[in-house]
Structure formats: structure tokens, C-alpha cells
């Protein structure tokens, strides 16, 4: 079976969050299941730097609209994954964040940039393609690729789609909403401008178009799949998702055990150290090394809490910011790495100034430090308001760093409270500073009981979060899809996205 996996990020080259990690690991896991996988991503500058010799294999051009002619280039990663790069310099050959410009604003041409990525995927999987490889399934991810099924439905006369489409929702908070005039710029016909097309409150929504037209929908945890069928978690699309619920499945993400493994993590060079569930001594060394790197007091006697996160409303870190001052008066250290909302950045930086040696804050994106916090901390805090899956709580369990999480989405599905049989984390329900604070105090109490703490750590480190299970579930989904009629054969729904 041939799979074209389309994404706007791929770690380690282009990553703003979990999507980058998933787009690097899942295709490899699918390959290990025997599938023939190609990953289509934009030719960002970082990818050019890594693969300067990528060779041109096609030059699609599109009639109507303003999508530019581009080329598709092929290269192979050191892990043996085939990448197809959408090469259009003006759109993608930039430094830094894939979505934002140098001033931190969304790029003004994002609709056309990701419209182009989607259009190229639709071209590759249609009878118009000049490539000799046509996918059975196009696996789309998030709004940036959600127009693939829409383009499939409205291909020019005589051109047919050759593939089924599956759209994975990694985060409903990002929908790709643009002004109405974008429709003609993208070369989409007037017929898409309908309640069962891409129109959403007078604007054009990439994600809504994908949710309407994809043959199958998945999201990244079973709990999130349930939560998004109703508001507020449906983020305005709950009605449509409910209408399509038979096509929607929750498949829990995995973690890449080659990248996130305390026994072989290249970021744990001395003074950090490797360790395993059997030999935890290296973890103590990692704690001291992290304290030293961040200017925290170097002591094993105080529990160290880690946070690595986008600082946004979603992640609930305002709950921590509100209770941290009080908490930092108890014996506790906090190491936070993140960036995002300026108010939160400032609040945490002010705490670091107020509590030198106890609280260290690094604003920015730092892959090495992220690994070192996972290894050096005792506890990992993730108080998300909503969380489609979340990867850090899985990474932290693998590193014997017990997670404190709010019970939502993928956090609910991957962390069991220490009070339950086989539990090895700390879970709270209410999105309030006091619920977080009480749970943190409960976790600190547990940390003081060293023998039972070690039991919890070992239990956490031995949990199987590998991608194999998810890859099997996706393979089943692809197989089912190939046996059912395409959504494009079914009359357009009368689904109401509004309530
Ligand atoms: P989301 O995708 O919603 O941000 P996930 O938990 O799924 O959340 O994935 C976040 C990924 O991004 C993890 O690999 C995490 O380590 C990484 N990450 C987040 N913020 C930073 C940062 N400031 N520096 C380095 N890595 C980060
Ligand atoms: C999104 C979600 C996160 C998920 C990631 C990968 O960014 O916010 O919960 O883990 O995608 O699927």
C-alpha cells in the first residue's frame, strides 16, 4: 500500500511542536509495517540546508487562481525515509518559524503557501500527475494540508483523484481561516462557497473544508475524539464533527524511542549521563547537571519540577504562574523552557528574578535543553486546558520524570494517577490554580518516600509508548478506507457547522 504523508513540519529540521515529532516518527513506523511511504513537506530553508542535492522529479503547474508553478524534489533522510519537497523559494525558502515572519506575525501569504502544499498533494494523487508513483492514501495533517480533499473534489474536467484521503486533527484550535477572496486566489470554484464547503462565518476555513471532504478523519487520542464532538472543545466545528463521527477515530500518538531514550540520548553527554530503569544513578547526575546549567542551587534534596511548553492558553500555564509564588516558598525548584504569550513569558521571568537559585526560566526553543529537563527533573508539569495528545508527558515517563497533568484529552489517556493500580503520575480535574497546587503538593509528598518513588519511576520508564501500536491502527484505517466508497461519491452533506 502506498501512502503520501503530507505535513507542514518534520523534526528535527522544522518543528514548532508535536506535529514535527509525529511527522518524523509515524512515517517511519508505517514503513516498518511494510507500507511504501513518501512524506511531502515544503522545501523550507532548513531542509535545503540538510538536503542541498534534492533532485527535481516533477514540475506541476495549476490553471486558474494564483498558485505558482513549483517543483517537487526528492531526497532520502539518513533514516531511509523518502522526502518529497515542494520547492517554491518565495513561499518557503525562509529562516525560522514555518508560519511566522521575522516580527512574529503570521506570514501574509500563508493561505497560498499551504494552499500550494495541499494542491501539489492533490496533483500527485490524481490522473494529472506526471510521476510514476501514485498513492493509495493521502494522509493529511492539520489545517495546512486540509484542502487536499477539497482540491480532489474540484479537480478540472477530465482529471480524477486516484487516492482516498485521511485527515488527522492534531489541534482544532488552529483552523486556517482566511478572507473570502482567498477562494479565487486558490483557484477553487464558487461551488465550494457553501455551508457544506469551505465557508465558515463568511470566511474561508481550510480545516472545515478538510473535515467536510476527507474520506476518513482521525485525531490523536481517543478522549480528544470524544471531547471535540461538542462545544467548547469542538471550537465551533463540533456540529460538523458530530455529523461525521462515524468517520472519526482517535488513535493515540506514540513516541520515537530512538530520539527519546535516556540510555542513548546524545543530549545527555557529560556532565549529564545516560541511565535506564535498571540503573537510575545517571538520573541523579542529570539533575545536578541541569541545576548547574540553569544556575539553580545544586542539591539533590529539593524536588525539581520541569516545564517545556508553548506558552499559550491551551497549555494552562497561567494556572502554574498564579500558584508558583506560593509554591516556591516550599522546598521546590522550577525549570521552565518555553515561548509564546508575552504576559506569561514576563510572569515567569519575574518569578525567576524573585527566586534566584529556585526558579530558572529560559524563553526560546531549545531541543537540547528540552531533553536535559526531561532527564534532570523529578516531576514534569502539564496543566493543559485541552490537549489533543501531548507528547511531553510520555517523554517524561520514559525519562522517569513523573508527570503532573490535568485530566483532559491525551493526558487522560496516557497518565494514570499513582493512587490507581499501576499508576505512575499525578492527575487533577479542575482547571484551577488550587487543584494544580494540591496535586503538586501530593506529588512532592510522594517524592519524599524514596523507595516507593523509585518503584513509580521504574513503572513509568517501562511503559510502552512506541509508535508500533499507532502504526498498526493507521494501517487498519487505510485498509478499511480502500474497501469503502470515496466520500466524493456521496452527495454533499447538509451538515450544519453552526449550531
Ligand atoms: P504541542 O504540539 O501542542 O506544542 P506536544 O506535547 O505534542 O505539544 O509537543 C511539543 C513538542 O515540542 C515536544 O517535543 C516538546 O519537547 C517540544 N517543545 C515545546 N516547546 C519547546 C521549547 N521551548 N524548546 C524545545 N522544545 C519544545
Ligand atoms: C498538537 C497538539 C498536541 C499533540 C500534537 C501532535 O500540537 O496540541 O496535543 O500531541 O499536535 O499530535
PDB file of C-alpha atoms in Angstrom, residues 92-231:
ATOM      1  CA  UNK A  92       9.223  28.517   1.658  1.00  0.00           C
ATOM      2  CA  UNK A  93      12.900  29.469   1.446  1.00  0.00           C
ATOM      3  CA  UNK A  94      12.928  31.488   4.689  1.00  0.00           C
ATOM      4  CA  UNK A  95      14.713  31.201   8.014  1.00  0.00           C
ATOM      5  CA  UNK A  96      12.955  30.416  11.256  1.00  0.00           C
ATOM      6  CA  UNK A  97       9.379  29.546  12.101  1.00  0.00           C
ATOM      7  CA  UNK A  98       7.381  27.944   9.270  1.00  0.00           C
ATOM      8  CA  UNK A  99       4.276  30.060   9.891  1.00  0.00           C
ATOM      9  CA  UNK A 100       5.535  33.385  11.251  1.00  0.00           C
ATOM     10  CA  UNK A 101       7.586  36.191   9.770  1.00  0.00           C
ATOM     11  CA  UNK A 102      10.569  37.868  11.445  1.00  0.00           C
ATOM     12  CA  UNK A 103       8.244  40.102  13.506  1.00  0.00           C
ATOM     13  CA  UNK A 104       6.340  37.114  14.905  1.00  0.00           C
ATOM     14  CA  UNK A 105       3.193  37.707  12.831  1.00  0.00           C
ATOM     15  CA  UNK A 106       1.510  35.069  10.654  1.00  0.00           C
ATOM     16  CA  UNK A 107       3.015  35.319   7.165  1.00  0.00           C
ATOM     17  CA  UNK A 108       0.664  37.263   4.935  1.00  0.00           C
ATOM     18  CA  UNK A 109       0.804  34.589   2.213  1.00  0.00           C
ATOM     19  CA  UNK A 110       0.074  31.567   4.461  1.00  0.00           C
ATOM     20  CA  UNK A 111      -3.131  30.701   2.589  1.00  0.00           C
ATOM     21  CA  UNK A 112      -1.263  30.483  -0.701  1.00  0.00           C
ATOM     22  CA  UNK A 113       1.789  28.749   0.815  1.00  0.00           C
ATOM     23  CA  UNK A 114      -0.205  25.948   2.380  1.00  0.00           C
ATOM     24  CA  UNK A 115      -2.773  26.030  -0.414  1.00  0.00           C
ATOM     25  CA  UNK A 116       0.175  25.212  -2.674  1.00  0.00           C
ATOM     26  CA  UNK A 117       1.299  22.330  -0.438  1.00  0.00           C
ATOM     27  CA  UNK A 118      -2.238  20.897  -0.499  1.00  0.00           C
ATOM     28  CA  UNK A 119      -2.637  21.482  -4.236  1.00  0.00           C
ATOM     29  CA  UNK A 120       0.609  19.647  -5.012  1.00  0.00           C
ATOM     30  CA  UNK A 121      -0.526  16.665  -2.907  1.00  0.00           C
ATOM     31  CA  UNK A 122      -3.855  16.612  -4.767  1.00  0.00           C
ATOM     32  CA  UNK A 123      -1.974  16.768  -8.086  1.00  0.00           C
ATOM     33  CA  UNK A 124       0.372  13.897  -7.153  1.00  0.00           C
ATOM     34  CA  UNK A 125      -2.627  11.748  -6.241  1.00  0.00           C
ATOM     35  CA  UNK A 126      -4.622  12.466  -9.396  1.00  0.00           C
ATOM     36  CA  UNK A 127      -4.566  11.434 -13.031  1.00  0.00           C
ATOM     37  CA  UNK A 128      -2.850  14.786 -13.832  1.00  0.00           C
ATOM     38  CA  UNK A 129       0.393  13.671 -12.183  1.00  0.00           C
ATOM     39  CA  UNK A 130       3.459  13.050 -14.302  1.00  0.00           C
ATOM     40  CA  UNK A 131       5.035  10.981 -11.526  1.00  0.00           C
ATOM     41  CA  UNK A 132       5.056   7.226 -11.808  1.00  0.00           C
ATOM     42  CA  UNK A 133       4.151   6.748  -8.140  1.00  0.00           C
ATOM     43  CA  UNK A 134       0.532   7.372  -7.136  1.00  0.00           C
ATOM     44  CA  UNK A 135      -0.539   6.913  -3.518  1.00  0.00           C
ATOM     45  CA  UNK A 136      -3.484   4.768  -2.438  1.00  0.00           C
ATOM     46  CA  UNK A 137      -3.952   7.091   0.536  1.00  0.00           C
ATOM     47  CA  UNK A 138      -3.066  10.730   1.095  1.00  0.00           C
ATOM     48  CA  UNK A 139      -2.609  11.195   4.846  1.00  0.00           C
ATOM     49  CA  UNK A 140      -3.146  14.900   5.633  1.00  0.00           C
ATOM     50  CA  UNK A 141      -2.287  16.625   8.910  1.00  0.00           C
ATOM     51  CA  UNK A 142      -3.961  19.719  10.343  1.00  0.00           C
ATOM     52  CA  UNK A 143      -5.273  22.777   8.512  1.00  0.00           C
ATOM     53  CA  UNK A 144      -2.129  23.317   6.448  1.00  0.00           C
ATOM     54  CA  UNK A 145      -2.946  20.235   4.378  1.00  0.00           C
ATOM     55  CA  UNK A 146      -6.720  20.131   4.852  1.00  0.00           C
ATOM     56  CA  UNK A 147      -7.502  21.440   1.377  1.00  0.00           C
ATOM     57  CA  UNK A 148      -6.227  18.221  -0.272  1.00  0.00           C
ATOM     58  CA  UNK A 149      -9.684  16.558  -0.145  1.00  0.00           C
ATOM     59  CA  UNK A 150     -11.290  19.827  -1.289  1.00  0.00           C
ATOM     60  CA  UNK A 151      -8.984  20.067  -4.314  1.00  0.00           C
ATOM     61  CA  UNK A 152      -9.707  16.380  -5.031  1.00  0.00           C
ATOM     62  CA  UNK A 153     -13.379  17.122  -5.224  1.00  0.00           C
ATOM     63  CA  UNK A 154     -12.984  20.047  -7.593  1.00  0.00           C
ATOM     64  CA  UNK A 155     -10.245  18.888  -9.976  1.00  0.00           C
ATOM     65  CA  UNK A 156     -10.523  20.245 -13.528  1.00  0.00           C
ATOM     66  CA  UNK A 157     -12.678  18.410 -16.039  1.00  0.00           C
ATOM     67  CA  UNK A 158     -11.247  15.060 -17.060  1.00  0.00           C
ATOM     68  CA  UNK A 159      -8.870  14.814 -14.090  1.00  0.00           C
ATOM     69  CA  UNK A 160      -9.740  12.297 -11.367  1.00  0.00           C
ATOM     70  CA  UNK A 161      -8.410  11.646  -7.875  1.00  0.00           C
ATOM     71  CA  UNK A 162      -6.655   8.292  -7.578  1.00  0.00           C
ATOM     72  CA  UNK A 163      -6.402   8.185  -3.792  1.00  0.00           C
ATOM     73  CA  UNK A 164      -8.503   8.197  -0.670  1.00  0.00           C
ATOM     74  CA  UNK A 165      -7.839  10.921   1.890  1.00  0.00           C
ATOM     75  CA  UNK A 166      -7.409  10.696   5.655  1.00  0.00           C
ATOM     76  CA  UNK A 167      -7.116  13.888   7.684  1.00  0.00           C
ATOM     77  CA  UNK A 168      -5.559  13.810  11.152  1.00  0.00           C
ATOM     78  CA  UNK A 169      -6.577  16.601  13.515  1.00  0.00           C
ATOM     79  CA  UNK A 170      -3.650  17.442  15.785  1.00  0.00           C
ATOM     80  CA  UNK A 171      -5.207  20.584  17.179  1.00  0.00           C
ATOM     81  CA  UNK A 172      -8.634  22.082  16.450  1.00  0.00           C
ATOM     82  CA  UNK A 173      -7.513  25.445  17.792  1.00  0.00           C
ATOM     83  CA  UNK A 174      -5.703  26.133  14.531  1.00  0.00           C
ATOM     84  CA  UNK A 175      -8.151  26.167  11.634  1.00  0.00           C
ATOM     85  CA  UNK A 176      -6.556  28.152   8.808  1.00  0.00           C
ATOM     86  CA  UNK A 177      -9.157  30.903   8.454  1.00  0.00           C
ATOM     87  CA  UNK A 178      -8.667  33.443   5.675  1.00  0.00           C
ATOM     88  CA  UNK A 179     -10.669  36.175   3.926  1.00  0.00           C
ATOM     89  CA  UNK A 180     -13.345  35.103   1.444  1.00  0.00           C
ATOM     90  CA  UNK A 181     -11.355  36.390  -1.583  1.00  0.00           C
ATOM     91  CA  UNK A 182      -8.754  33.682  -0.880  1.00  0.00           C
ATOM     92  CA  UNK A 183     -11.071  31.186  -2.603  1.00  0.00           C
ATOM     93  CA  UNK A 184     -10.406  32.539  -6.075  1.00  0.00           C
ATOM     94  CA  UNK A 185      -6.688  33.030  -5.338  1.00  0.00           C
ATOM     95  CA  UNK A 186      -6.516  29.315  -4.540  1.00  0.00           C
ATOM     96  CA  UNK A 187      -8.253  28.503  -7.815  1.00  0.00           C
ATOM     97  CA  UNK A 188     -11.266  26.958  -6.069  1.00  0.00           C
ATOM     98  CA  UNK A 189     -14.630  27.221  -7.864  1.00  0.00           C
ATOM     99  CA  UNK A 190     -17.589  29.169  -6.483  1.00  0.00           C
ATOM    100  CA  UNK A 191     -19.306  25.876  -5.665  1.00  0.00           C
ATOM    101  CA  UNK A 192     -17.040  25.421  -2.615  1.00  0.00           C
ATOM    102  CA  UNK A 193     -18.540  28.559  -1.103  1.00  0.00           C
ATOM    103  CA  UNK A 194     -21.284  26.785   0.806  1.00  0.00           C
ATOM    104  CA  UNK A 195     -22.164  25.698   4.292  1.00  0.00           C
ATOM    105  CA  UNK A 196     -21.049  22.185   3.344  1.00  0.00           C
ATOM    106  CA  UNK A 197     -17.897  23.513   1.673  1.00  0.00           C
ATOM    107  CA  UNK A 198     -15.176  25.817   2.969  1.00  0.00           C
ATOM    108  CA  UNK A 199     -17.297  28.790   4.018  1.00  0.00           C
ATOM    109  CA  UNK A 200     -17.192  29.447   7.774  1.00  0.00           C
ATOM    110  CA  UNK A 201     -18.910  32.552   9.165  1.00  0.00           C
ATOM    111  CA  UNK A 202     -18.206  34.444   5.951  1.00  0.00           C
ATOM    112  CA  UNK A 203     -14.535  33.431   5.811  1.00  0.00           C
ATOM    113  CA  UNK A 204     -12.664  30.530   4.206  1.00  0.00           C
ATOM    114  CA  UNK A 205     -11.682  27.727   6.573  1.00  0.00           C
ATOM    115  CA  UNK A 206      -9.092  25.207   5.416  1.00  0.00           C
ATOM    116  CA  UNK A 207      -9.882  22.854   8.288  1.00  0.00           C
ATOM    117  CA  UNK A 208     -13.624  22.915   7.801  1.00  0.00           C
ATOM    118  CA  UNK A 209     -13.132  22.069   4.117  1.00  0.00           C
ATOM    119  CA  UNK A 210     -10.992  19.093   5.084  1.00  0.00           C
ATOM    120  CA  UNK A 211     -13.406  17.889   7.756  1.00  0.00           C
ATOM    121  CA  UNK A 212     -16.246  18.012   5.223  1.00  0.00           C
ATOM    122  CA  UNK A 213     -14.486  16.249   2.391  1.00  0.00           C
ATOM    123  CA  UNK A 214     -11.841  13.852   3.743  1.00  0.00           C
ATOM    124  CA  UNK A 215     -12.769  10.176   3.377  1.00  0.00           C
ATOM    125  CA  UNK A 216     -11.675   9.493   6.965  1.00  0.00           C
ATOM    126  CA  UNK A 217     -10.822  11.625   9.972  1.00  0.00           C
ATOM    127  CA  UNK A 218      -8.605  10.786  12.883  1.00  0.00           C
ATOM    128  CA  UNK A 219      -7.391  12.643  15.890  1.00  0.00           C
ATOM    129  CA  UNK A 220      -4.505  11.948  18.204  1.00  0.00           C
ATOM    130  CA  UNK A 221      -6.204  10.407  21.259  1.00  0.00           C
ATOM    131  CA  UNK A 222      -9.484   8.600  21.958  1.00  0.00           C
ATOM    132  CA  UNK A 223     -10.508  11.102  24.664  1.00  0.00           C
ATOM    133  CA  UNK A 224      -9.955  14.108  22.388  1.00  0.00           C
ATOM    134  CA  UNK A 225     -12.002  12.319  19.688  1.00  0.00           C
ATOM    135  CA  UNK A 226     -14.945  12.295  22.142  1.00  0.00           C
ATOM    136  CA  UNK A 227     -14.376  15.782  23.517  1.00  0.00           C
ATOM    137  CA  UNK A 228     -14.442  17.547  20.136  1.00  0.00           C
ATOM    138  CA  UNK A 229     -17.916  16.303  19.239  1.00  0.00           C
ATOM    139  CA  UNK A 230     -19.371  19.019  21.456  1.00  0.00           C
ATOM    140  CA  UNK A 231     -18.567  22.620  22.263  1.00  0.00           C
TER     141      UNK A 231
END
